[in-house]
Every structure is written in structure tokens, then in C-alpha cells.
Amino acid sequence: MSIQLTILFTLAGIAIGSFLNVCIDRLPLGKSLVSPPSHCDACQHRLGLLDNIPIFSYLFLRGRCRYCGAHIPIRVFLVEFITGGLFLLAFWRYGLTAQFGITALWCCVFMVIIFIDKEHKLILNVITYPAMVIAVVFLAIHTYVPGAVLMPPEATLINGLISAAALFIFFFLIVLIRPDAMGMGDTKLVALIGLVSGFPLVVFSMIIGIVLGGIVAVVLLATRKKGRKDVIAYGTFLGIGPIVALIFAPEIINWYLSYF
Ligand SMILES: [Zn+2]
């Protein structure tokens, strides 16, 4: 695996992270992703080339708008940095294959879901529905086109659909019992996670998300940052599960199989 390609894909991840920031900013508000061009939300000044270099502009401008001094959220930097890191990991894992491209795509989708849920406590249908359709298409190609390896080999269309349906029904029951704790957005998100991971990976995706969410909920309650009645954005944690599971799928599946 060449060092040049590794650097190229990491930089591509950082640049795409910059676009993911636009999605995170605009999708919850129902705004267009392409127009208007990037501008400061505080002073509306259009951003020049130097204000728009991912990661570097944030560090260079010390997190402030060059024109009005308004604070730029640290999330802008984090999303670019993490997306670059995920592309690096995915390329290290899968090399120049279709599985790399698909893993990178799902990292992007879940990054947007994670940060929108964190900031707005919303999981948008405009993301989950198209993502589900794409996931089913990938599964179908992976299962029925000879030689096409798009996912971990264990994943099949039937397997993915059953995983998605099982999770959807389980979380739907939770929503019926505790509508204050979970919403339909979470229900559709776990169905997507089922389609993207398939069994057995989906078990690990869910465990990672649920354990992370549980730890953070306990810490927030213990430090009294949140009360018992506050809503916790579980989508933020559930979305981390499939990212980790997809990148470390071979280790996870080997470890799982070693028990049988
Ligand atoms: Zn400004």
C-alpha cells in the first residue's frame, strides 16, 4: 500500500469532512447544500480561499471569523480531523478496494447523523431513508453479483434485512413503552445500522453504541449535568458503533468465530 495513496485519501477525507460540516449545518434547517456559498453565519461575509482550507484555516484563525471575530464551533475542526482519520483507517484496513470506498461512505453518513443528533437531537429522514436504499442496493450487489465484495463476506441481503427488521421492531417497542426516552428517528437509525453491518457485525455495532451511550448517560447524571428527565441523544452514540465495527470487521468476526 503506497504512502502517496494513504496521504491522498487522508487529505480527501479531510476535504470531505469540510463538506460534511456544511451538511451538519444546513440539513437540519432544510437549507440547500450548494447555495449560498460558504459564509460566516454571524456577519454573512463570504469566505475566501484562505478561510476555507480544512483544518488549517481553523487553526490559523484560532477558531474565529477573520472578518467579525465570531467564534467558529470546534466541531468544524473535529469533523474534518476525524473524517480524515477515518479515511486513513479505512484505507489501511481495506486498501484500494470497493470495501474501502463503501466503508468511507458509511463513515461520512454516520458522522453527519452523529453530529446532527448531538446538536439538534434529530435524526433526519432525509438522511436515513436514502441511506437505507443505498444499503439495500449494496447488499443485493454483494449477495448476487459474483465476485463483488462490498461488505464483510458474512453479510447477505437476507441477513441484513433480518438484522434491520429485528432491531427496528425491538426499538419500536421501546418507543411505545418509553416515548420520552427514544424516538422514531432512533428506530430508523438502528434499522440502517442493521442493513449496513449485517449479522454478526451488527451485534458489535449495537453493543458499542449502547455501552458508550450508557457510560455517558451515567456520567452526565452523576455529575448532575443532566437530570433524569433530560433527553439524551442516543443517535450520537449508536452512530459510532457501525463506524468502529466496519473498520475493525475482520478482527471482530475472527474473534467471534473463535468461540465456535
Ligand atoms: Zn464573521
Coordinates of C-alpha atoms and ligand atoms in Angstrom, one line a residue:
M1 CA 0.0 0.0 0.0
S2 CA 1.7 3.2 -1.1
I3 CA 2.3 6.1 1.2
Q4 CA 1.2 8.5 -1.5
L5 CA -2.2 7.0 -1.8
T6 CA -2.5 6.9 2.0
I7 CA -1.8 10.6 2.2
L8 CA -4.1 11.3 -0.8
F9 CA -7.1 9.5 0.8
T10 CA -6.5 11.1 4.2
L11 CA -6.5 14.6 2.6
A12 CA -9.6 13.6 0.6
G13 CA -11.2 12.6 3.9
I14 CA -10.3 16.0 5.5
A15 CA -11.8 17.8 2.5
I16 CA -14.9 15.7 2.5
G17 CA -15.2 16.4 6.3
S18 CA -15.4 20.0 5.3
F19 CA -18.4 19.2 3.2
L20 CA -19.9 17.1 6.0
N21 CA -19.8 20.3 8.1
V22 CA -21.9 22.0 5.5
C23 CA -24.4 19.1 5.7
I24 CA -24.4 19.2 9.5
D25 CA -25.1 23.0 9.4
R26 CA -27.7 23.1 6.7
L27 CA -29.6 19.8 6.6
P28 CA -31.4 20.3 9.9
L29 CA -32.5 23.8 8.8
G30 CA -33.7 22.5 5.4
K31 CA -31.2 24.7 3.6
S32 CA -29.6 23.9 0.2
L33 CA -26.1 22.3 0.4
V34 CA -24.8 24.2 -2.6
S35 CA -26.1 27.7 -2.3
P36 CA -25.3 30.2 -0.9
P37 CA -21.5 29.6 -1.0
S38 CA -19.8 29.2 2.4
H39 CA -20.1 32.3 4.5
C40 CA -19.8 33.4 8.2
D41 CA -23.1 32.7 9.9
A42 CA -22.5 35.8 12.2
C43 CA -21.5 38.5 9.7
Q44 CA -22.6 36.8 6.4
H45 CA -19.2 37.7 4.9
R46 CA -18.4 35.3 2.1
L47 CA -15.4 33.2 2.9
G48 CA -12.3 33.4 0.7
L49 CA -10.0 30.6 -0.2
L50 CA -7.8 31.1 2.8
D51 CA -10.8 30.8 5.2
N52 CA -11.8 27.6 3.6
I53 CA -8.8 25.3 3.9
P54 CA -9.9 22.4 6.0
I55 CA -8.3 22.1 9.5
F56 CA -5.6 24.7 8.7
S57 CA -8.0 27.7 8.5
Y58 CA -9.5 26.8 11.8
L59 CA -6.0 26.6 13.5
F60 CA -4.7 29.6 11.6
L61 CA -7.6 31.8 12.5
R62 CA -7.6 30.4 16.0
G63 CA -11.3 29.4 15.7
R64 CA -12.5 32.9 14.9
C65 CA -14.0 34.6 11.8
R66 CA -11.4 36.7 10.1
Y67 CA -14.0 39.4 9.4
C68 CA -16.0 39.8 12.5
G69 CA -14.2 37.7 15.1
A70 CA -17.2 35.4 15.7
H71 CA -16.4 32.1 17.3
I72 CA -16.3 29.2 14.9
P73 CA -17.5 26.0 16.6
I74 CA -14.7 23.5 17.4
R75 CA -16.9 20.9 15.7
V76 CA -15.9 22.3 12.3
F77 CA -12.3 21.3 13.1
L78 CA -13.3 18.0 14.8
V79 CA -15.4 16.7 11.9
E80 CA -12.6 17.5 9.4
F81 CA -9.9 15.9 11.6
I82 CA -12.0 12.8 12.5
T83 CA -13.1 12.2 8.9
G84 CA -9.5 12.4 7.7
G85 CA -8.6 9.9 10.4
L86 CA -11.4 7.5 9.4
F87 CA -10.5 7.6 5.8
L88 CA -6.9 6.8 6.8
L89 CA -8.0 3.8 8.9
A90 CA -10.4 2.5 6.3
F91 CA -7.7 2.7 3.6
W92 CA -5.2 1.0 5.9
R93 CA -7.9 -1.7 6.5
Y94 CA -9.1 -2.4 3.0
G95 CA -6.6 -0.9 0.6
L96 CA -7.7 0.2 -2.8
T97 CA -11.0 -1.9 -2.9
A98 CA -14.7 -1.3 -3.2
Q99 CA -15.0 -2.1 0.5
F100 CA -12.7 0.9 1.3
G101 CA -15.0 3.2 -0.7
I102 CA -18.1 1.8 0.9
T103 CA -16.7 1.9 4.5
A104 CA -15.6 5.5 3.9
L105 CA -19.1 6.4 2.6
W106 CA -20.8 4.9 5.7
C107 CA -18.3 6.8 7.9
C108 CA -19.4 10.0 6.3
V109 CA -23.1 9.2 6.6
F110 CA -22.8 8.3 10.3
M111 CA -20.6 11.3 11.0
V112 CA -23.4 13.6 9.8
I113 CA -26.0 11.6 11.8
I114 CA -23.9 11.7 14.9
F115 CA -23.3 15.4 14.9
I116 CA -26.8 16.5 13.9
D117 CA -28.2 14.4 16.7
K118 CA -25.7 15.8 19.1
E119 CA -26.6 19.4 18.2
H120 CA -30.3 19.2 17.4
K121 CA -31.5 15.9 18.9
L122 CA -32.8 15.0 15.5
I123 CA -32.2 12.0 13.2
L124 CA -33.3 13.2 9.8
N125 CA -35.4 11.1 7.4
V126 CA -33.7 12.9 4.5
I127 CA -30.5 11.1 5.6
T128 CA -31.8 7.7 6.9
Y129 CA -34.2 6.9 4.0
P130 CA -31.8 7.3 1.1
A131 CA -29.1 5.7 3.2
M132 CA -31.3 2.6 3.7
V133 CA -32.0 2.4 0.0
I134 CA -28.3 2.6 -0.8
A135 CA -27.5 0.0 1.9
V136 CA -30.0 -2.5 0.3
V137 CA -28.6 -1.9 -3.2
F138 CA -25.0 -2.6 -1.8
L139 CA -26.3 -5.8 0.0
A140 CA -28.0 -7.0 -3.2
I141 CA -24.9 -6.5 -5.3
H142 CA -22.7 -8.1 -2.7
T143 CA -25.0 -11.1 -2.4
Y144 CA -26.0 -11.7 -6.1
V145 CA -23.2 -10.4 -8.3
P146 CA -20.4 -13.0 -8.4
G147 CA -17.0 -11.6 -7.3
A148 CA -18.4 -8.3 -5.9
V149 CA -17.2 -8.0 -2.3
L150 CA -18.7 -4.8 -0.9
M151 CA -19.1 -5.8 2.7
P152 CA -17.8 -8.3 5.2
P153 CA -18.2 -11.7 3.5
E154 CA -20.8 -12.9 6.1
A155 CA -23.2 -10.1 5.1
T156 CA -26.0 -11.1 2.7
L157 CA -29.3 -9.4 1.7
I158 CA -31.4 -11.7 3.8
N159 CA -29.1 -11.4 6.7
G160 CA -29.1 -7.6 6.5
L161 CA -32.9 -7.4 6.1
I162 CA -33.5 -9.6 9.1
S163 CA -31.0 -7.7 11.2
A164 CA -32.7 -4.4 10.3
A165 CA -36.2 -5.7 10.9
A166 CA -35.2 -7.3 14.3
L167 CA -33.6 -4.0 15.5
F168 CA -36.5 -1.9 14.1
I169 CA -39.1 -4.0 16.0
F170 CA -37.1 -4.1 19.2
F171 CA -36.6 -0.3 19.3
F172 CA -40.1 0.4 18.1
L173 CA -41.4 -1.5 21.2
I174 CA -39.1 0.6 23.4
V175 CA -40.5 3.8 21.8
L176 CA -44.0 2.5 22.5
I177 CA -43.1 1.9 26.2
R178 CA -40.9 4.9 26.7
P179 CA -41.7 7.6 24.1
D180 CA -39.9 10.2 26.2
A181 CA -36.5 8.3 26.0
M182 CA -36.4 7.3 22.4
G183 CA -37.9 8.5 19.2
M184 CA -38.8 7.1 15.8
G185 CA -35.5 8.6 14.5
D186 CA -33.6 6.2 16.6
T187 CA -35.8 3.3 15.4
K188 CA -35.0 4.1 11.7
L189 CA -31.3 4.6 12.6
V190 CA -30.9 1.1 14.1
A191 CA -32.6 -0.4 11.1
L192 CA -30.0 1.4 8.9
I193 CA -27.2 0.0 11.2
G194 CA -28.7 -3.5 10.7
L195 CA -28.5 -3.1 6.9
V196 CA -25.0 -1.6 7.0
S197 CA -23.5 -4.1 9.3
G198 CA -25.5 -7.4 9.0
F199 CA -25.1 -10.3 11.4
P200 CA -22.8 -10.9 13.3
L201 CA -21.2 -7.5 13.0
V202 CA -24.5 -5.7 13.9
V203 CA -24.3 -7.2 17.4
F204 CA -21.0 -5.4 18.0
S205 CA -22.2 -2.2 16.3
M206 CA -25.1 -2.1 18.8
I207 CA -23.1 -3.1 21.8
I208 CA -20.5 -0.4 21.1
G209 CA -23.2 2.3 20.7
I210 CA -25.3 1.2 23.7
V211 CA -22.3 0.8 26.1
L212 CA -20.9 4.3 25.0
G213 CA -24.4 5.9 25.4
G214 CA -24.8 4.2 28.8
I215 CA -21.5 5.4 30.1
V216 CA -22.1 8.9 29.0
A217 CA -25.6 8.9 30.4
V218 CA -24.3 7.7 33.8
V219 CA -21.5 10.3 33.9
L220 CA -24.0 13.1 33.0
L221 CA -26.4 12.0 35.7
A222 CA -23.7 11.5 38.3
T223 CA -22.1 14.9 37.6
R224 CA -25.7 16.4 37.5
K225 CA -25.0 17.9 34.1
K226 CA -28.3 16.3 33.1
G227 CA -31.4 15.3 35.2
R228 CA -33.3 12.1 34.9
K229 CA -35.9 13.8 32.7
D230 CA -33.4 15.2 30.1
V231 CA -33.3 13.7 26.7
I232 CA -30.0 12.1 25.7
A233 CA -29.2 12.0 22.0
Y234 CA -28.7 8.2 21.7
G235 CA -28.2 8.5 17.9
T236 CA -24.8 10.2 18.6
F237 CA -23.6 7.0 20.3
L238 CA -25.4 4.5 18.2
G239 CA -23.8 6.0 15.1
I240 CA -20.3 5.4 16.5
G241 CA -21.0 1.6 16.6
P242 CA -21.1 0.8 12.9
I243 CA -18.1 3.1 12.1
V244 CA -15.9 1.1 14.6
A245 CA -17.5 -2.2 13.5
L246 CA -16.9 -1.7 9.8
I247 CA -13.3 -0.6 10.2
F248 CA -12.4 -3.4 12.6
A249 CA -14.8 -6.0 11.0
P250 CA -12.1 -8.7 10.3
E251 CA -10.8 -8.7 13.9
I252 CA -14.3 -8.7 15.3
I253 CA -15.5 -11.5 13.1
N254 CA -12.4 -13.6 13.7
W255 CA -12.8 -13.1 17.4
Y256 CA -16.5 -14.0 17.2
L257 CA -15.8 -17.2 15.1
S258 CA -13.0 -18.3 17.5
Y259 CA -15.8 -19.1 20.0
F260 CA -17.4 -21.6 17.8
Ligands
ZN1 ZN -17.9 36.7 10.6

